[in-house]
Tab-separated table of C-alpha atoms and ligand atoms in Angstrom:
chain	number	residue	atom	x	y	z
D	15	MET	CA	-18.776	-14.735	9.732
D	16	ALA	CA	-15.301	-13.231	9.492
D	17	GLU	CA	-14.734	-11.366	6.231
D	18	LEU	CA	-11.524	-13.150	5.209
D	19	GLU	CA	-12.119	-16.561	6.770
D	20	GLY	CA	-9.877	-19.163	5.138
D	21	LYS	CA	-8.110	-16.623	2.901
D	22	VAL	CA	-4.366	-16.171	2.514
D	23	ALA	CA	-3.181	-12.556	2.456
D	24	LEU	CA	0.143	-10.816	1.837
D	25	VAL	CA	0.669	-7.270	3.111
D	26	THR	CA	3.882	-5.639	1.891
D	27	GLY	CA	5.199	-3.021	4.265
D	28	GLY	CA	3.159	-4.831	6.896
D	29	ALA	CA	5.330	-4.121	9.947
D	30	THR	CA	4.374	-0.474	10.455
D	31	GLY	CA	1.737	2.147	9.734
D	32	ILE	CA	-1.091	1.405	7.322
D	33	GLY	CA	0.290	-2.039	6.455
D	34	LEU	CA	0.468	-3.067	10.111
D	35	ALA	CA	-3.102	-1.901	10.728
D	36	ALA	CA	-4.349	-3.774	7.661
D	37	ALA	CA	-2.433	-6.937	8.511
D	38	THR	CA	-3.859	-6.813	12.040
D	39	LEU	CA	-7.412	-6.420	10.754
D	40	PHE	CA	-7.031	-9.082	8.054
D	41	ALA	CA	-5.800	-11.549	10.681
D	42	ALA	CA	-8.677	-10.627	13.007
D	43	GLU	CA	-11.029	-11.299	10.090
D	44	GLY	CA	-9.749	-14.845	9.712
D	45	ALA	CA	-6.984	-14.534	7.116
D	46	ARG	CA	-3.671	-16.295	7.262
D	47	VAL	CA	-1.408	-13.264	6.920
D	48	PHE	CA	2.135	-12.848	5.589
D	49	ILE	CA	3.901	-9.532	6.089
D	50	THR	CA	7.050	-8.213	4.441
D	51	GLY	CA	9.475	-5.338	4.886
D	52	ARG	CA	13.215	-4.714	5.001
D	53	ARG	CA	13.741	-4.434	8.783
D	54	GLN	CA	13.800	-7.836	10.472
D	55	ALA	CA	13.269	-6.589	14.047
D	56	GLU	CA	10.150	-4.541	13.155
D	57	LEU	CA	8.801	-7.450	11.126
D	58	ASP	CA	9.325	-9.978	13.895
D	59	ALA	CA	7.684	-7.733	16.506
D	60	ALA	CA	4.672	-7.082	14.274
D	61	ALA	CA	4.310	-10.723	13.267
D	62	ALA	CA	4.334	-11.827	16.902
D	63	ARG	CA	1.684	-9.250	17.794
D	64	ILE	CA	-0.614	-10.120	14.900
D	65	GLY	CA	-0.022	-13.843	14.661
D	66	ALA	CA	1.300	-13.401	11.114
D	67	THR	CA	4.288	-14.833	9.267
D	68	ALA	CA	7.158	-12.413	8.637
D	69	ILE	CA	9.228	-12.646	5.465
D	70	ARG	CA	12.058	-10.159	5.155
D	71	GLY	CA	12.412	-8.637	1.694
D	72	ASP	CA	12.907	-5.481	-0.331
D	73	VAL	CA	10.199	-4.997	-2.978
D	74	SER	CA	12.697	-3.369	-5.311
D	75	ASP	CA	14.797	-6.563	-5.314
D	76	LEU	CA	13.486	-9.223	-7.702
D	77	ALA	CA	15.340	-12.042	-5.945
D	78	ASP	CA	13.639	-11.056	-2.680
D	79	LEU	CA	10.254	-11.079	-4.410
D	80	ASP	CA	10.960	-14.545	-5.831
D	81	ALA	CA	11.874	-15.733	-2.334
D	82	ILE	CA	8.714	-14.213	-0.826
D	83	ALA	CA	6.513	-15.894	-3.428
D	84	ALA	CA	8.309	-19.204	-2.902
D	85	ARG	CA	7.825	-19.014	0.882
D	86	ILE	CA	4.096	-18.351	0.518
D	87	ALA	CA	3.762	-21.118	-2.085
D	88	GLU	CA	5.460	-23.570	0.227
D	89	ALA	CA	3.596	-22.546	3.382
D	90	ALA	CA	0.116	-21.823	2.048
D	91	GLY	CA	-0.004	-22.914	-1.586
D	92	ARG	CA	-1.946	-19.861	-2.792
D	93	LEU	CA	-2.597	-16.157	-2.279
D	94	ASP	CA	-6.151	-14.783	-2.188
D	95	VAL	CA	-5.387	-11.186	-1.190
D	96	LEU	CA	-2.386	-9.047	-2.087
D	97	PHE	CA	-2.126	-5.656	-0.410
D	98	ALA	CA	0.795	-4.053	-2.292
D	99	ASN	CA	1.346	-1.303	0.207
D	100	ALA	CA	5.122	-0.916	0.706
D	101	GLY	CA	6.201	2.532	-0.321
D	102	GLY	CA	6.954	6.076	0.582
D	103	ALA	CA	9.315	8.862	-0.356
D	104	ASP	CA	12.905	9.059	0.857
D	105	THR	CA	13.045	12.840	0.757
D	106	LEU	CA	10.941	15.597	-0.717
D	107	ALA	CA	12.464	17.686	-3.495
D	108	THR	CA	11.343	20.271	-6.007
D	109	ILE	CA	12.187	19.673	-9.667
D	110	ALA	CA	15.228	21.943	-9.246
D	111	GLU	CA	16.479	19.842	-6.321
D	112	LEU	CA	15.622	16.392	-7.705
D	113	ARG	CA	18.494	13.876	-7.627
D	114	PRO	CA	18.528	10.837	-9.960
D	115	GLU	CA	19.215	8.554	-6.970
D	116	SER	CA	16.090	9.799	-5.249
D	117	PHE	CA	13.994	9.334	-8.394
D	118	ASP	CA	15.277	5.758	-8.757
D	119	GLU	CA	14.639	5.008	-5.084
D	120	VAL	CA	11.042	6.269	-5.105
D	121	PHE	CA	10.062	4.749	-8.450
D	122	GLY	CA	12.024	1.576	-7.629
D	123	THR	CA	9.917	0.990	-4.526
D	124	ASN	CA	6.554	2.514	-5.337
D	125	VAL	CA	6.186	1.539	-9.006
D	126	ARG	CA	8.706	-1.154	-9.948
D	127	GLY	CA	8.302	-2.745	-6.516
D	128	ALA	CA	4.522	-2.924	-6.740
D	129	ALA	CA	4.540	-4.102	-10.359
D	130	PHE	CA	6.895	-6.985	-9.716
D	131	THR	CA	5.205	-7.871	-6.440
D	132	VAL	CA	2.037	-8.385	-8.487
D	133	GLN	CA	3.876	-10.255	-11.250
D	134	LYS	CA	5.734	-12.606	-8.924
D	135	THR	CA	2.716	-13.476	-6.775
D	136	LEU	CA	0.219	-13.778	-9.636
D	137	PRO	CA	0.928	-17.491	-10.212
D	138	LEU	CA	-0.219	-18.097	-6.620
D	139	MET	CA	-3.545	-16.320	-7.089
D	140	PRO	CA	-6.698	-18.315	-7.713
D	141	ASP	CA	-9.444	-16.914	-9.910
D	142	GLY	CA	-11.391	-14.323	-7.925
D	143	ALA	CA	-8.394	-13.055	-5.925
D	144	SER	CA	-8.176	-9.396	-4.886
D	145	ILE	CA	-5.252	-7.032	-5.370
D	146	VAL	CA	-5.227	-3.726	-3.488
D	147	VAL	CA	-2.467	-1.186	-4.083
D	148	THR	CA	-1.808	1.833	-1.909
D	149	GLY	CA	-2.060	5.066	-3.839
D	150	SER	CA	-2.008	8.596	-2.495
D	151	THR	CA	-3.994	11.793	-2.661
D	152	SER	CA	-0.703	13.265	-3.905
D	153	ALA	CA	-1.433	11.612	-7.271
D	154	SER	CA	-4.329	14.062	-7.752
D	155	ARG	CA	-2.713	17.190	-6.383
D	156	GLY	CA	0.171	19.546	-7.079
D	157	ASN	CA	1.921	19.877	-3.744
D	158	PRO	CA	5.385	21.456	-4.137
D	159	GLY	CA	8.187	19.050	-3.233
D	160	PHE	CA	6.032	15.954	-3.718
D	161	GLY	CA	6.643	15.630	-7.488
D	162	THR	CA	8.435	12.285	-7.666
D	163	TYR	CA	6.258	10.680	-5.014
D	164	SER	CA	3.090	12.056	-6.674
D	165	ALA	CA	4.200	10.857	-10.096
D	166	SER	CA	4.984	7.391	-8.733
D	167	LYS	CA	1.523	7.064	-7.200
D	168	ALA	CA	-0.106	8.373	-10.394
D	169	ALA	CA	1.803	5.716	-12.336
D	170	LEU	CA	0.549	3.091	-9.931
D	171	ARG	CA	-3.026	4.281	-10.334
D	172	GLN	CA	-2.752	3.846	-14.100
D	173	TYR	CA	-1.063	0.466	-13.747
D	174	ALA	CA	-4.033	-0.670	-11.644
D	175	ARG	CA	-6.478	0.189	-14.448
D	176	VAL	CA	-4.481	-1.915	-16.900
D	177	TRP	CA	-3.983	-4.816	-14.490
D	178	ALA	CA	-7.728	-4.787	-13.786
D	179	ALA	CA	-8.388	-5.228	-17.523
D	180	GLU	CA	-5.705	-7.869	-17.985
D	181	LEU	CA	-6.812	-9.927	-14.982
D	182	ALA	CA	-10.578	-9.553	-15.359
D	183	PRO	CA	-10.870	-12.803	-17.375
D	184	ARG	CA	-9.688	-14.543	-14.186
D	185	ARG	CA	-12.058	-12.421	-12.054
D	186	ILE	CA	-9.035	-11.036	-10.219
D	187	ARG	CA	-9.972	-7.520	-9.097
D	188	VAL	CA	-7.439	-4.716	-8.788
D	189	ASN	CA	-8.184	-1.523	-6.897
D	190	VAL	CA	-6.316	1.454	-5.495
D	191	LEU	CA	-6.770	2.516	-1.899
D	192	VAL	CA	-6.084	6.232	-1.547
D	193	PRO	CA	-5.307	7.247	2.025
D	194	GLY	CA	-5.348	10.862	3.014
D	195	PRO	CA	-2.873	12.040	5.657
D	196	THR	CA	-2.536	9.171	8.120
D	197	ASP	CA	-0.587	9.176	11.357
D	198	THR	CA	2.169	6.680	10.597
D	199	PRO	CA	5.951	6.585	11.005
D	200	GLY	CA	6.139	7.316	7.269
D	201	LEU	CA	4.109	10.521	7.551
D	202	ARG	CA	5.912	11.644	10.705
D	203	GLY	CA	9.216	11.050	8.912
D	204	ILE	CA	8.412	13.867	6.478
D	205	ALA	CA	8.969	16.310	9.330
D	206	GLY	CA	12.626	15.264	9.519
D	207	ASP	CA	13.121	16.576	13.044
D	208	PRO	CA	10.706	15.011	15.620
D	209	ALA	CA	10.160	18.503	17.050
D	210	GLY	CA	8.468	19.414	13.768
D	211	VAL	CA	5.912	16.577	13.927
D	212	PRO	CA	3.068	18.467	15.705
D	213	ALA	CA	3.219	21.292	13.154
D	214	LEU	CA	3.351	18.804	10.288
D	215	LEU	CA	0.322	16.883	11.608
D	216	ALA	CA	-1.590	20.155	12.093
D	217	GLN	CA	-0.778	21.231	8.549
D	218	MET	CA	-1.832	17.827	7.189
D	219	ALA	CA	-5.055	17.913	9.227
D	220	ALA	CA	-5.912	21.295	7.737
D	221	SER	CA	-5.675	19.778	4.247
D	222	THR	CA	-8.817	17.719	4.919
D	223	PRO	CA	-12.383	18.992	5.415
D	224	LEU	CA	-12.627	16.717	8.459
D	225	ASN	CA	-9.682	18.715	9.821
D	226	ARG	CA	-7.745	15.757	11.204
D	227	VAL	CA	-5.353	13.061	10.116
D	228	ALA	CA	-6.547	9.460	9.934
D	229	ASP	CA	-5.757	6.677	12.333
D	230	PRO	CA	-4.199	3.783	10.357
D	231	ALA	CA	-7.043	1.557	11.604
D	232	GLU	CA	-9.499	3.676	9.589
D	233	ILE	CA	-7.511	3.093	6.410
D	234	ALA	CA	-7.338	-0.620	7.219
D	235	GLN	CA	-11.159	-0.791	7.150
D	236	ALA	CA	-11.125	0.503	3.581
D	237	ALA	CA	-8.405	-2.008	2.679
D	238	LEU	CA	-10.526	-4.810	4.140
D	239	PHE	CA	-13.509	-3.713	2.044
D	240	LEU	CA	-11.472	-3.825	-1.175
D	241	ALA	CA	-9.793	-7.102	-0.176
D	242	SER	CA	-13.044	-8.883	0.658
D	243	ASP	CA	-15.954	-10.122	-1.412
D	244	ARG	CA	-18.015	-7.158	-0.197
D	245	SER	CA	-16.422	-5.200	-3.057
D	246	SER	CA	-17.090	-8.002	-5.573
D	247	PHE	CA	-18.258	-5.664	-8.395
D	248	ILE	CA	-15.510	-3.080	-7.910
D	249	THR	CA	-12.369	-3.260	-10.044
D	250	GLY	CA	-9.986	-0.761	-11.634
D	251	SER	CA	-11.344	1.739	-9.155
D	252	GLU	CA	-9.910	3.915	-6.426
D	253	LEU	CA	-11.361	4.321	-2.978
D	254	PHE	CA	-10.570	7.622	-1.297
D	255	ALA	CA	-10.174	7.228	2.463
D	256	ASP	CA	-8.911	10.778	2.660
D	257	GLY	CA	-11.212	12.761	4.943
D	258	GLY	CA	-12.500	14.488	1.806
D	259	GLU	CA	-9.125	15.934	0.837
D	260	VAL	CA	-9.325	15.302	-2.903
D	261	GLN	CA	-13.089	15.293	-3.505
D	262	VAL	CA	-13.953	18.333	-1.397
D	263	PHE	CA	-10.758	20.397	-1.661
D	264	PRO	CA	-9.768	19.544	-5.252
D	265	ALA	CA	-6.444	20.848	-6.522
D	266	ALA	CA	-6.824	24.194	-8.270
Q	318	NAP	N1	0.702	7.990	5.918
Q	318	NAP	C1	0.133	8.692	4.974
Q	318	NAP	O1	-0.289	9.837	5.200
Q	318	NAP	C2	-0.017	8.121	3.578
Q	318	NAP	C3	-0.888	8.774	2.698
Q	318	NAP	C4	-1.049	8.273	1.416
Q	318	NAP	C5	-0.370	7.123	1.038
Q	318	NAP	N2	0.477	6.505	1.906
Q	318	NAP	C6	1.139	5.285	1.467
Q	318	NAP	O2	0.836	4.273	2.385
Q	318	NAP	C7	1.815	3.238	2.308
Q	318	NAP	C8	2.271	2.878	3.715
Q	318	NAP	O3	2.941	4.001	4.285
Q	318	NAP	P1	2.799	4.399	5.815
Q	318	NAP	O4	2.306	5.786	5.856
Q	318	NAP	O5	2.078	3.333	6.555
Q	318	NAP	O6	4.338	4.512	6.237
Q	318	NAP	P2	5.336	3.508	6.955
Q	318	NAP	O7	4.909	3.243	8.334
Q	318	NAP	O8	6.672	4.104	6.698
Q	318	NAP	O9	5.153	2.160	6.148
Q	318	NAP	C9	5.843	1.854	4.977
Q	318	NAP	C10	6.239	0.391	5.064
Q	318	NAP	O10	6.774	-0.011	3.803
Q	318	NAP	C11	7.966	-0.724	4.045
Q	318	NAP	N3	8.851	-0.486	2.903
Q	318	NAP	C12	9.301	0.697	2.446
Q	318	NAP	N4	10.112	0.515	1.407
Q	318	NAP	C13	10.188	-0.822	1.220
Q	318	NAP	C14	10.884	-1.645	0.311
Q	318	NAP	N5	11.710	-1.139	-0.620
Q	318	NAP	N6	10.709	-2.982	0.402
Q	318	NAP	C15	9.906	-3.521	1.333
Q	318	NAP	N7	9.219	-2.787	2.221
Q	318	NAP	C16	9.379	-1.466	2.163
Q	318	NAP	C17	8.546	-0.171	5.350
Q	318	NAP	O11	9.306	-1.142	6.052
Q	318	NAP	P3	10.904	-1.208	5.932
Q	318	NAP	O12	11.399	0.210	6.001
Q	318	NAP	O13	11.315	-2.050	7.087
Q	318	NAP	O14	11.191	-1.834	4.614
Q	318	NAP	C18	7.292	0.165	6.140
Q	318	NAP	O15	6.885	-0.907	6.945
Q	318	NAP	C19	2.919	3.787	1.395
Q	318	NAP	O16	2.758	3.251	0.108
Q	318	NAP	C20	2.653	5.286	1.393
Q	318	NAP	O17	3.139	5.892	0.224
Q	318	NAP	C21	0.655	6.984	3.179
């Protein structure tokens, strides 16, 4: 029996990287999948490949979130699984270099975006629904230049604890999926120049005991576990799919 048979799932940031891999797996496991993102062409290509429905929208825009929720309500009438995954960092900066615009951009997407994605889709969720948010190993570490991104993911981790408590009376579970370095356009983008990608990937691989970066499909398996009833007694938790980065090489 497919793990998500008959379920309705929304994957934000579902056109590329971890979101695309999760949306693909959720659809293969029987879910009716909606994907969102800001770039229409990427969304349309991904939706056609997966057999999903694409809804263009920016998670930091409340009107877009209202429109996304309305589209799902109209098309499917409910939402069983929310994978609040859209996010990233526009640029890396030390505290001395930090610009207010960059802070607003990162927190606007990663924290405000996730919070209001949950709020706006909550009325569509039946009792027993599952919310998975994408965290980061950066939330547990002190990597120079990653401050704003790390702080945003730490905020999200704490939000998930509170949402888990608030939604427990409705048996809605909320968990954080913590990917380690994963080979996605988002990770490659950190290199800036494409010529720097191999060195970046090698450096990221060395940060894990398994000495490699993850394939997005590996992270998708962890997302499926948290999304499905197989994790029925897990809430307010975080699942590290990080090649051991945080648990084996803890920050000093
Ligand atoms: N790759 C890693 O090593 C790694 C590790 C830990 C955590 N993560 C987290 O994993 C998640 C997915 O990242 P990824 O690595 O798969 O990178 P990615 O391929 O860049 O995926 C990010 C997705 O989010 C969408 N997105 C970004 N900002 C958005 C916004 N304001 N509104 C709507 N959609 C938005 C992007 O689409 P548009 O640009 O078209 O909007 C894109 O499809 C992120 O939350 C990231 O922080 C990644």
